[in-house]
Coordinates of C-alpha atoms in Angstrom, one line a residue:
M1 CA 13.3 26.8 2.2
D2 CA 15.9 25.1 0.0
N3 CA 15.9 21.4 -0.7
P4 CA 19.0 19.5 0.4
P5 CA 21.0 17.6 -2.1
P6 CA 19.9 13.9 -2.6
M7 CA 21.4 11.4 -0.2
T8 CA 23.5 8.5 -1.1
P9 CA 22.3 5.0 0.1
Q10 CA 25.0 4.9 2.7
Q11 CA 24.1 8.4 4.1
A12 CA 20.5 7.4 4.3
L13 CA 21.4 4.2 6.2
E14 CA 23.7 6.1 8.6
L15 CA 20.9 8.6 9.3
L16 CA 18.6 5.7 10.3
Q17 CA 21.3 4.1 12.5
E18 CA 22.0 7.4 14.3
G19 CA 18.2 7.9 14.8
N20 CA 17.9 4.5 16.5
R21 CA 20.9 5.2 18.7
R22 CA 19.1 8.4 19.8
F23 CA 16.0 6.4 20.4
L24 CA 17.9 3.9 22.6
A25 CA 19.4 6.7 24.5
D26 CA 16.0 8.2 25.3
A27 CA 17.0 11.4 23.5
P28 CA 14.3 14.1 23.2
Y29 CA 12.3 13.6 20.0
N30 CA 11.1 16.8 18.6
P31 CA 10.8 16.6 14.8
P32 CA 9.6 19.8 13.0
M33 CA 5.9 19.8 12.6
D34 CA 5.1 23.5 12.5
R35 CA 2.8 25.0 9.9
L36 CA 5.7 26.3 7.7
H37 CA 7.2 22.8 7.6
R38 CA 3.8 21.3 6.7
L39 CA 3.3 23.8 3.9
H40 CA 6.7 23.0 2.5
L41 CA 5.9 19.3 2.5
A42 CA 2.5 20.0 0.9
A43 CA 4.3 21.1 -2.3
A44 CA 6.3 17.9 -2.6
Q45 CA 7.6 15.0 -0.6
R46 CA 11.3 14.0 -0.6
P47 CA 11.6 10.9 1.7
F48 CA 15.2 9.6 2.1
A49 CA 14.1 6.0 2.7
A50 CA 11.3 3.5 1.9
Y51 CA 10.3 1.1 4.5
L52 CA 8.5 -2.3 4.3
S53 CA 7.5 -3.0 7.9
C54 CA 5.0 -5.0 9.9
S55 CA 1.7 -3.4 10.9
D56 CA 2.3 -4.3 14.6
S57 CA 1.4 -1.3 16.7
R58 CA 4.7 -1.7 18.7
V59 CA 6.8 -1.2 15.6
P60 CA 6.4 2.4 14.2
P61 CA 9.4 3.2 12.1
E62 CA 9.2 7.0 12.5
L63 CA 9.5 6.7 16.3
L64 CA 12.2 4.0 16.2
F65 CA 14.4 6.2 14.1
E66 CA 13.4 9.6 15.4
R67 CA 12.2 10.8 12.0
G68 CA 9.6 13.4 11.2
L69 CA 7.0 14.3 8.6
G70 CA 8.1 13.6 5.0
E71 CA 11.2 11.6 5.8
L72 CA 10.1 8.0 5.5
F73 CA 7.9 6.4 2.8
I74 CA 6.4 3.6 4.8
V75 CA 4.5 0.5 3.6
R76 CA 3.1 -1.7 6.4
N77 CA 1.3 -5.0 6.4
A78 CA 1.0 -8.0 8.7
G79 CA 4.3 -9.8 8.6
N80 CA 6.0 -7.3 6.2
T81 CA 5.2 -9.4 3.2
L82 CA 6.0 -8.5 -0.4
C83 CA 2.4 -8.5 -1.8
P84 CA 1.7 -6.7 -5.1
T85 CA 0.6 -3.6 -3.3
A86 CA 3.8 -3.4 -1.3
L87 CA 6.0 -4.1 -4.3
G88 CA 4.2 -1.5 -6.4
S89 CA 4.5 1.1 -3.5
L90 CA 8.3 0.5 -3.2
E91 CA 8.7 0.8 -7.0
F92 CA 6.8 4.1 -6.8
A93 CA 9.1 5.3 -4.0
V94 CA 12.2 4.5 -6.1
T95 CA 11.0 5.6 -9.6
Q96 CA 9.0 8.7 -8.6
L97 CA 10.5 9.9 -5.4
Q98 CA 14.1 8.7 -6.0
V99 CA 14.6 7.2 -2.5
P100 CA 18.1 5.7 -2.3
L101 CA 17.3 3.1 0.4
I102 CA 14.7 0.4 1.0
V103 CA 14.6 -1.3 4.4
V104 CA 12.6 -4.5 5.1
M105 CA 12.0 -4.8 8.8
G106 CA 10.7 -7.7 10.8
H107 CA 10.5 -7.9 14.6
E108 CA 10.4 -10.1 17.7
A109 CA 7.2 -11.8 18.7
C110 CA 5.5 -11.1 15.4
G111 CA 1.8 -12.1 15.6
A112 CA 1.5 -12.9 11.9
I113 CA 4.6 -15.1 12.0
R114 CA 3.3 -16.8 15.1
A115 CA 0.0 -17.5 13.4
A116 CA 1.8 -18.9 10.3
V117 CA 3.8 -21.2 12.7
S118 CA 0.6 -22.5 14.2
V119 CA -0.7 -23.2 10.7
A120 CA 2.5 -25.0 9.6
R121 CA 2.3 -27.2 12.8
G122 CA -1.4 -28.0 12.1
E123 CA -2.4 -26.4 15.4
K124 CA -4.8 -23.8 14.0
A125 CA -6.6 -22.8 10.8
Y126 CA -7.6 -19.4 9.5
S127 CA -10.1 -18.5 6.8
G128 CA -10.6 -15.7 4.3
N129 CA -8.0 -13.0 3.7
V130 CA -6.1 -13.8 6.9
A131 CA -5.3 -17.2 5.4
K132 CA -4.0 -15.5 2.3
V133 CA -1.6 -13.4 4.4
L134 CA -0.4 -16.4 6.3
Q135 CA 0.1 -18.4 3.1
S136 CA 2.8 -15.9 2.0
L137 CA 4.6 -16.3 5.3
L138 CA 4.7 -20.1 5.3
P139 CA 7.8 -20.5 3.1
A140 CA 9.8 -18.5 5.7
V141 CA 8.4 -20.7 8.5
L142 CA 9.3 -23.8 6.6
E143 CA 12.9 -22.6 5.8
A144 CA 13.6 -21.6 9.5
D145 CA 15.4 -24.1 11.7
P146 CA 12.6 -26.4 13.1
W147 CA 14.8 -26.9 16.2
A148 CA 15.3 -23.2 16.9
E149 CA 14.7 -22.2 20.5
N150 CA 12.2 -19.7 19.3
L151 CA 10.8 -20.7 15.9
C152 CA 8.7 -17.5 15.7
N153 CA 11.7 -15.2 15.8
A154 CA 13.8 -17.5 13.6
A155 CA 11.0 -17.5 11.0
A156 CA 10.7 -13.7 11.2
L157 CA 14.4 -13.3 10.4
C158 CA 14.1 -15.8 7.6
N159 CA 11.1 -13.9 6.2
V160 CA 13.1 -10.6 6.2
R161 CA 16.0 -12.2 4.4
K162 CA 13.6 -13.9 1.9
V163 CA 12.0 -10.5 1.0
V164 CA 15.4 -8.7 0.8
K165 CA 16.7 -11.5 -1.6
E166 CA 13.6 -11.1 -3.8
L167 CA 14.0 -7.3 -4.0
R168 CA 17.7 -7.6 -4.7
E169 CA 17.6 -10.4 -7.2
E170 CA 14.1 -11.1 -8.5
S171 CA 12.2 -7.9 -8.7
S172 CA 11.4 -5.6 -11.6
P173 CA 13.9 -3.5 -13.6
A174 CA 12.6 -0.5 -11.7
L175 CA 14.4 -1.8 -8.6
L176 CA 17.2 -3.9 -10.1
E177 CA 18.7 -1.2 -12.3
P178 CA 19.2 1.5 -9.6
Q179 CA 20.7 -1.2 -7.4
S180 CA 23.2 -2.3 -10.1
D181 CA 24.5 1.3 -10.6
G182 CA 24.7 2.1 -6.9
R183 CA 21.8 4.5 -6.6
L184 CA 19.7 2.2 -4.5
L185 CA 20.5 -0.1 -1.5
V186 CA 18.1 -2.8 -0.2
V187 CA 18.8 -3.9 3.4
G188 CA 17.0 -6.1 6.0
A189 CA 16.4 -5.1 9.6
Y190 CA 15.1 -6.7 12.8
Y191 CA 13.6 -4.9 15.7
H192 CA 14.2 -6.1 19.2
L193 CA 11.1 -5.2 21.2
N194 CA 12.6 -5.4 24.7
S195 CA 15.7 -3.3 24.0
G196 CA 14.4 -1.0 21.2
R197 CA 17.4 -1.8 19.1
V198 CA 17.1 -2.2 15.3
E199 CA 19.6 -4.7 14.0
F200 CA 20.6 -4.2 10.4
L201 CA 21.2 -7.5 8.6
D202 CA 23.8 -8.7 6.1
L203 CA 25.3 -5.3 5.4

């Protein structure tokens, strides 16, 4: 089985957009998962995109974009935050696997963002490691419009844009250099739970 040529960032993005259109259309989803395909992947992985996404069980990137084994390199945590583990994983995807695209995806009704909103409003307190996770989300909550009709969703969007900005402008040379020469694109995305649509931001 021959390996296809590497994708450009735009080709990778278009593949995701087409996959979400198929998901919205309820198209049959039958990615190759047979033994031969698994053996091919066992030799090496060649994902075409890296994903920083929320751990929420309703937001599985492979299903939302109708992708199969070995196609997406996914990093998930509560609130899609850029913790050291997430950043190191994304750097690995770019430097070792040569992915041309990083997507940071938040979503509607995010439980982690909702908890951070409750902390910012003084309504609730959390302890231990949960508090550490929420601490990293508080800047996005405070930057969001306090008069927004739905502060939780506004803060989730703000958090995506904040993480994208950091990856585009303030991350390590491992991510900045391939972006500067056009080999890597970093984009934000927002998943609408009710419709199933993934909205790509600020393209």
